[in-house]
JSON list of C-alpha atoms and ligand atoms in Angstrom, two decimals:
[
{"chain": "A", "resi": 207, "resn": "UNK", "atom": "CA", "xyz": [113.27, 83.89, 91.59]},
{"chain": "A", "resi": 208, "resn": "UNK", "atom": "CA", "xyz": [112.75, 87.17, 93.72]},
{"chain": "A", "resi": 209, "resn": "UNK", "atom": "CA", "xyz": [110.64, 89.99, 93.35]},
{"chain": "A", "resi": 210, "resn": "UNK", "atom": "CA", "xyz": [110.51, 93.11, 95.11]},
{"chain": "A", "resi": 211, "resn": "UNK", "atom": "CA", "xyz": [108.04, 96.46, 94.34]},
{"chain": "A", "resi": 212, "resn": "UNK", "atom": "CA", "xyz": [109.51, 99.73, 96.10]},
{"chain": "A", "resi": 213, "resn": "UNK", "atom": "CA", "xyz": [108.12, 103.81, 95.58]},
{"chain": "A", "resi": 214, "resn": "UNK", "atom": "CA", "xyz": [109.82, 106.41, 95.04]},
{"chain": "A", "resi": 215, "resn": "UNK", "atom": "CA", "xyz": [107.62, 109.53, 96.65]},
{"chain": "A", "resi": 216, "resn": "UNK", "atom": "CA", "xyz": [108.39, 113.16, 94.25]},
{"chain": "A", "resi": 217, "resn": "UNK", "atom": "CA", "xyz": [106.97, 116.77, 95.12]},
{"chain": "A", "resi": 218, "resn": "UNK", "atom": "CA", "xyz": [108.64, 119.66, 93.18]},
{"chain": "A", "resi": 219, "resn": "UNK", "atom": "CA", "xyz": [108.58, 122.90, 94.37]},
{"chain": "A", "resi": 220, "resn": "UNK", "atom": "CA", "xyz": [108.38, 123.89, 90.12]},
{"chain": "A", "resi": 221, "resn": "UNK", "atom": "CA", "xyz": [106.27, 122.93, 87.51]},
{"chain": "A", "resi": 222, "resn": "UNK", "atom": "CA", "xyz": [108.97, 121.29, 85.68]},
{"chain": "A", "resi": 223, "resn": "UNK", "atom": "CA", "xyz": [112.13, 119.62, 87.20]},
{"chain": "A", "resi": 224, "resn": "UNK", "atom": "CA", "xyz": [114.65, 117.21, 86.07]},
{"chain": "A", "resi": 225, "resn": "UNK", "atom": "CA", "xyz": [115.88, 115.11, 89.14]},
{"chain": "A", "resi": 226, "resn": "UNK", "atom": "CA", "xyz": [118.51, 111.88, 89.09]},
{"chain": "A", "resi": 227, "resn": "UNK", "atom": "CA", "xyz": [117.02, 109.52, 91.19]},
{"chain": "A", "resi": 228, "resn": "UNK", "atom": "CA", "xyz": [120.22, 107.03, 90.22]},
{"chain": "A", "resi": 229, "resn": "UNK", "atom": "CA", "xyz": [120.79, 106.26, 93.57]},
{"chain": "A", "resi": 230, "resn": "UNK", "atom": "CA", "xyz": [116.87, 105.53, 94.68]},
{"chain": "A", "resi": 231, "resn": "UNK", "atom": "CA", "xyz": [117.02, 103.06, 92.33]},
{"chain": "A", "resi": 232, "resn": "UNK", "atom": "CA", "xyz": [120.37, 100.97, 93.42]},
{"chain": "A", "resi": 233, "resn": "UNK", "atom": "CA", "xyz": [119.29, 101.88, 97.28]},
{"chain": "A", "resi": 234, "resn": "UNK", "atom": "CA", "xyz": [116.59, 99.56, 95.67]},
{"chain": "A", "resi": 235, "resn": "UNK", "atom": "CA", "xyz": [118.44, 97.13, 94.49]},
{"chain": "A", "resi": 236, "resn": "UNK", "atom": "CA", "xyz": [120.61, 96.75, 97.06]},
{"chain": "A", "resi": 237, "resn": "UNK", "atom": "CA", "xyz": [117.29, 96.07, 99.25]},
{"chain": "A", "resi": 238, "resn": "UNK", "atom": "CA", "xyz": [116.26, 94.19, 96.91]},
{"chain": "A", "resi": 239, "resn": "UNK", "atom": "CA", "xyz": [119.44, 91.71, 97.94]},
{"chain": "A", "resi": 240, "resn": "UNK", "atom": "CA", "xyz": [118.53, 90.57, 93.97]},
{"chain": "A", "resi": 241, "resn": "UNK", "atom": "CA", "xyz": [122.38, 89.87, 92.09]},
{"chain": "A", "resi": 242, "resn": "UNK", "atom": "CA", "xyz": [121.06, 88.83, 88.55]},
{"chain": "A", "resi": 243, "resn": "UNK", "atom": "CA", "xyz": [117.69, 89.91, 87.12]},
{"chain": "A", "resi": 244, "resn": "UNK", "atom": "CA", "xyz": [115.96, 93.21, 85.17]},
{"chain": "A", "resi": 245, "resn": "UNK", "atom": "CA", "xyz": [115.21, 97.20, 87.04]},
{"chain": "A", "resi": 246, "resn": "UNK", "atom": "CA", "xyz": [111.95, 98.59, 86.29]},
{"chain": "A", "resi": 247, "resn": "UNK", "atom": "CA", "xyz": [111.09, 101.97, 87.01]},
{"chain": "A", "resi": 248, "resn": "UNK", "atom": "CA", "xyz": [108.49, 103.88, 85.54]},
{"chain": "A", "resi": 249, "resn": "UNK", "atom": "CA", "xyz": [106.51, 107.04, 86.62]},
{"chain": "A", "resi": 250, "resn": "UNK", "atom": "CA", "xyz": [103.03, 106.07, 88.17]},
{"chain": "A", "resi": 251, "resn": "UNK", "atom": "CA", "xyz": [101.02, 109.40, 86.43]},
{"chain": "A", "resi": 252, "resn": "UNK", "atom": "CA", "xyz": [100.45, 110.24, 82.78]},
{"chain": "A", "resi": 253, "resn": "UNK", "atom": "CA", "xyz": [102.39, 113.33, 82.85]},
{"chain": "A", "resi": 254, "resn": "UNK", "atom": "CA", "xyz": [106.07, 113.03, 84.21]},
{"chain": "A", "resi": 255, "resn": "UNK", "atom": "CA", "xyz": [108.19, 110.84, 82.53]},
{"chain": "A", "resi": 256, "resn": "UNK", "atom": "CA", "xyz": [111.74, 108.44, 83.20]},
{"chain": "A", "resi": 257, "resn": "UNK", "atom": "CA", "xyz": [114.17, 108.20, 80.75]},
{"chain": "A", "resi": 258, "resn": "UNK", "atom": "CA", "xyz": [118.09, 107.39, 81.47]},
{"chain": "A", "resi": 259, "resn": "UNK", "atom": "CA", "xyz": [120.28, 109.69, 80.33]},
{"chain": "A", "resi": 260, "resn": "UNK", "atom": "CA", "xyz": [123.51, 111.87, 80.85]},
{"chain": "A", "resi": 261, "resn": "UNK", "atom": "CA", "xyz": [124.34, 113.62, 84.33]},
{"chain": "A", "resi": 262, "resn": "UNK", "atom": "CA", "xyz": [124.80, 117.61, 82.36]},
{"chain": "A", "resi": 263, "resn": "UNK", "atom": "CA", "xyz": [122.84, 120.66, 83.76]},
{"chain": "A", "resi": 264, "resn": "UNK", "atom": "CA", "xyz": [123.47, 122.14, 79.99]},
{"chain": "A", "resi": 265, "resn": "UNK", "atom": "CA", "xyz": [121.90, 118.92, 78.47]},
{"chain": "A", "resi": 266, "resn": "UNK", "atom": "CA", "xyz": [118.81, 119.15, 81.31]},
{"chain": "A", "resi": 267, "resn": "UNK", "atom": "CA", "xyz": [118.80, 122.81, 79.58]},
{"chain": "A", "resi": 268, "resn": "UNK", "atom": "CA", "xyz": [118.21, 121.52, 76.30]},
{"chain": "A", "resi": 269, "resn": "UNK", "atom": "CA", "xyz": [115.76, 118.79, 77.52]},
{"chain": "A", "resi": 270, "resn": "UNK", "atom": "CA", "xyz": [113.38, 121.90, 79.14]},
{"chain": "A", "resi": 271, "resn": "UNK", "atom": "CA", "xyz": [113.36, 124.23, 75.86]},
{"chain": "A", "resi": 272, "resn": "UNK", "atom": "CA", "xyz": [113.59, 121.85, 73.24]},
{"chain": "A", "resi": 273, "resn": "UNK", "atom": "CA", "xyz": [109.98, 119.59, 74.66]},
{"chain": "A", "resi": 274, "resn": "UNK", "atom": "CA", "xyz": [109.32, 123.85, 75.05]},
{"chain": "A", "resi": 275, "resn": "UNK", "atom": "CA", "xyz": [108.98, 123.96, 71.33]},
{"chain": "A", "resi": 276, "resn": "UNK", "atom": "CA", "xyz": [107.99, 120.67, 70.77]},
{"chain": "A", "resi": 277, "resn": "UNK", "atom": "CA", "xyz": [104.48, 121.51, 72.78]},
{"chain": "A", "resi": 278, "resn": "UNK", "atom": "CA", "xyz": [104.53, 124.67, 74.92]},
{"chain": "A", "resi": 279, "resn": "UNK", "atom": "CA", "xyz": [103.12, 124.92, 78.63]},
{"chain": "A", "resi": 280, "resn": "UNK", "atom": "CA", "xyz": [101.34, 127.92, 77.20]},
{"chain": "A", "resi": 281, "resn": "UNK", "atom": "CA", "xyz": [98.66, 129.52, 75.82]},
{"chain": "A", "resi": 282, "resn": "UNK", "atom": "CA", "xyz": [96.38, 126.95, 77.45]},
{"chain": "A", "resi": 283, "resn": "UNK", "atom": "CA", "xyz": [93.75, 127.53, 75.24]},
{"chain": "A", "resi": 284, "resn": "UNK", "atom": "CA", "xyz": [95.53, 125.76, 72.75]},
{"chain": "A", "resi": 285, "resn": "UNK", "atom": "CA", "xyz": [95.10, 122.47, 73.30]},
{"chain": "A", "resi": 286, "resn": "UNK", "atom": "CA", "xyz": [91.48, 120.57, 73.80]},
{"chain": "A", "resi": 287, "resn": "UNK", "atom": "CA", "xyz": [92.72, 118.55, 76.78]},
{"chain": "A", "resi": 288, "resn": "UNK", "atom": "CA", "xyz": [92.99, 122.52, 78.93]},
{"chain": "A", "resi": 289, "resn": "UNK", "atom": "CA", "xyz": [89.42, 122.82, 79.89]},
{"chain": "A", "resi": 290, "resn": "UNK", "atom": "CA", "xyz": [89.51, 122.30, 83.17]},
{"chain": "A", "resi": 291, "resn": "UNK", "atom": "CA", "xyz": [93.25, 121.35, 83.65]},
{"chain": "A", "resi": 292, "resn": "UNK", "atom": "CA", "xyz": [95.68, 123.56, 82.15]},
{"chain": "A", "resi": 293, "resn": "UNK", "atom": "CA", "xyz": [98.00, 120.12, 82.13]},
{"chain": "A", "resi": 294, "resn": "UNK", "atom": "CA", "xyz": [97.89, 119.07, 77.91]},
{"chain": "A", "resi": 295, "resn": "UNK", "atom": "CA", "xyz": [102.32, 119.67, 77.68]},
{"chain": "A", "resi": 296, "resn": "UNK", "atom": "CA", "xyz": [102.49, 118.03, 80.52]},
{"chain": "A", "resi": 297, "resn": "UNK", "atom": "CA", "xyz": [101.37, 114.93, 78.46]},
{"chain": "A", "resi": 298, "resn": "UNK", "atom": "CA", "xyz": [103.07, 115.67, 75.53]},
{"chain": "A", "resi": 299, "resn": "UNK", "atom": "CA", "xyz": [105.63, 116.15, 76.65]},
{"chain": "A", "resi": 300, "resn": "UNK", "atom": "CA", "xyz": [106.01, 112.56, 79.10]},
{"chain": "A", "resi": 301, "resn": "UNK", "atom": "CA", "xyz": [104.97, 111.07, 75.83]},
{"chain": "A", "resi": 302, "resn": "UNK", "atom": "CA", "xyz": [108.29, 111.49, 74.43]},
{"chain": "A", "resi": 303, "resn": "UNK", "atom": "CA", "xyz": [110.20, 111.26, 76.62]},
{"chain": "A", "resi": 304, "resn": "UNK", "atom": "CA", "xyz": [109.25, 108.82, 77.49]},
{"chain": "A", "resi": 305, "resn": "UNK", "atom": "CA", "xyz": [107.14, 106.43, 80.78]},
{"chain": "A", "resi": 306, "resn": "UNK", "atom": "CA", "xyz": [109.98, 103.73, 82.10]},
{"chain": "A", "resi": 307, "resn": "UNK", "atom": "CA", "xyz": [113.11, 102.14, 81.41]},
{"chain": "A", "resi": 308, "resn": "UNK", "atom": "CA", "xyz": [114.91, 99.21, 82.80]},
{"chain": "A", "resi": 309, "resn": "UNK", "atom": "CA", "xyz": [118.61, 98.53, 83.13]},
{"chain": "A", "resi": 310, "resn": "UNK", "atom": "CA", "xyz": [119.85, 94.64, 83.85]},
{"chain": "A", "resi": 311, "resn": "UNK", "atom": "CA", "xyz": [121.51, 94.04, 86.76]},
{"chain": "A", "resi": 312, "resn": "UNK", "atom": "CA", "xyz": [124.28, 92.33, 86.81]},
{"chain": "A", "resi": 313, "resn": "UNK", "atom": "CA", "xyz": [126.74, 91.16, 89.76]},
{"chain": "A", "resi": 314, "resn": "UNK", "atom": "CA", "xyz": [124.35, 93.53, 92.49]},
{"chain": "A", "resi": 315, "resn": "UNK", "atom": "CA", "xyz": [124.85, 96.60, 89.91]},
{"chain": "A", "resi": 316, "resn": "UNK", "atom": "CA", "xyz": [122.82, 98.13, 87.78]},
{"chain": "A", "resi": 317, "resn": "UNK", "atom": "CA", "xyz": [124.29, 97.70, 84.50]},
{"chain": "A", "resi": 318, "resn": "UNK", "atom": "CA", "xyz": [124.88, 100.96, 82.69]},
{"chain": "A", "resi": 319, "resn": "UNK", "atom": "CA", "xyz": [126.15, 101.85, 79.65]},
{"chain": "A", "resi": 320, "resn": "UNK", "atom": "CA", "xyz": [128.70, 105.05, 79.54]},
{"chain": "A", "resi": 321, "resn": "UNK", "atom": "CA", "xyz": [127.49, 107.80, 81.18]},
{"chain": "A", "resi": 322, "resn": "UNK", "atom": "CA", "xyz": [123.56, 107.29, 81.88]},
{"chain": "A", "resi": 323, "resn": "UNK", "atom": "CA", "xyz": [121.70, 107.45, 84.64]},
{"chain": "A", "resi": 324, "resn": "UNK", "atom": "CA", "xyz": [118.58, 107.69, 85.74]},
{"chain": "A", "resi": 325, "resn": "UNK", "atom": "CA", "xyz": [115.89, 110.19, 85.72]},
{"chain": "A", "resi": 326, "resn": "UNK", "atom": "CA", "xyz": [112.39, 111.64, 86.77]},
{"chain": "A", "resi": 327, "resn": "UNK", "atom": "CA", "xyz": [110.95, 113.63, 84.36]},
{"chain": "A", "resi": 328, "resn": "UNK", "atom": "CA", "xyz": [108.48, 116.14, 86.34]},
{"chain": "A", "resi": 329, "resn": "UNK", "atom": "CA", "xyz": [105.85, 117.79, 84.15]},
{"chain": "A", "resi": 330, "resn": "UNK", "atom": "CA", "xyz": [103.55, 118.91, 85.79]},
{"chain": "A", "resi": 331, "resn": "UNK", "atom": "CA", "xyz": [104.39, 119.54, 89.20]},
{"chain": "A", "resi": 332, "resn": "UNK", "atom": "CA", "xyz": [104.16, 120.55, 92.59]},
{"chain": "A", "resi": 333, "resn": "UNK", "atom": "CA", "xyz": [101.04, 117.94, 94.12]},
{"chain": "A", "resi": 334, "resn": "UNK", "atom": "CA", "xyz": [102.69, 114.88, 94.81]},
{"chain": "A", "resi": 335, "resn": "UNK", "atom": "CA", "xyz": [103.58, 112.12, 92.47]},
{"chain": "A", "resi": 336, "resn": "UNK", "atom": "CA", "xyz": [104.84, 108.47, 92.02]},
{"chain": "A", "resi": 337, "resn": "UNK", "atom": "CA", "xyz": [107.76, 106.54, 90.47]},
{"chain": "A", "resi": 338, "resn": "UNK", "atom": "CA", "xyz": [107.69, 102.72, 90.87]},
{"chain": "A", "resi": 339, "resn": "UNK", "atom": "CA", "xyz": [111.11, 100.20, 91.07]},
{"chain": "A", "resi": 340, "resn": "UNK", "atom": "CA", "xyz": [110.26, 96.59, 90.76]},
{"chain": "A", "resi": 341, "resn": "UNK", "atom": "CA", "xyz": [113.39, 94.57, 90.72]},
{"chain": "A", "resi": 342, "resn": "UNK", "atom": "CA", "xyz": [112.55, 90.88, 89.40]},
{"chain": "A", "resi": 343, "resn": "UNK", "atom": "CA", "xyz": [115.70, 88.29, 89.53]},
{"chain": "A", "resi": 344, "resn": "UNK", "atom": "CA", "xyz": [117.97, 86.11, 91.78]},
{"chain": "B", "resi": 598, "resn": "LIG", "atom": "ZN1", "xyz": [95.42, 116.23, 82.53]}
]
C-alpha cells in the first residue's frame, strides 16, 4: 500500500473566505501515484473547515449569511470563549461546516459526485493556517 502526505498552506487577507482547493488536491493525488484508494483532506486548525459542495458564488454568499445568523462574529462579548480571543464564532462555524472530507480515488481520479468540489472554509483568517492531504491506496 502507498501512503502520501502533503500540507497546503493558507493565509487569507480577510477574516472569512471560501477557497476552492480541488486543483491542489488533484495535484497531490498525481504526486502520490495512487490509482485506487482514499483521499482525506482535513483542516489542521480548529477555526477552519474542509467541505465538499458546489463551486457557485451565490451559494458561498448564502453560506456566509447563514453562518453569520447561526454564530454572528459580533458582539464579541456574547461568547464565553472570547476573553483573550475574539474567535468564538469561528470555532462554531467550523463545527457546523466540518473538519474534513474523504473522497474515493478511482482509476487515478477523485471520484466526485455531480458538481462536487473541495473547499477550504476560513473563519478566522489573516494568519497562517494549514490543511492536511493524506492519500492511501495502491
Ligand atoms: Zn479560540
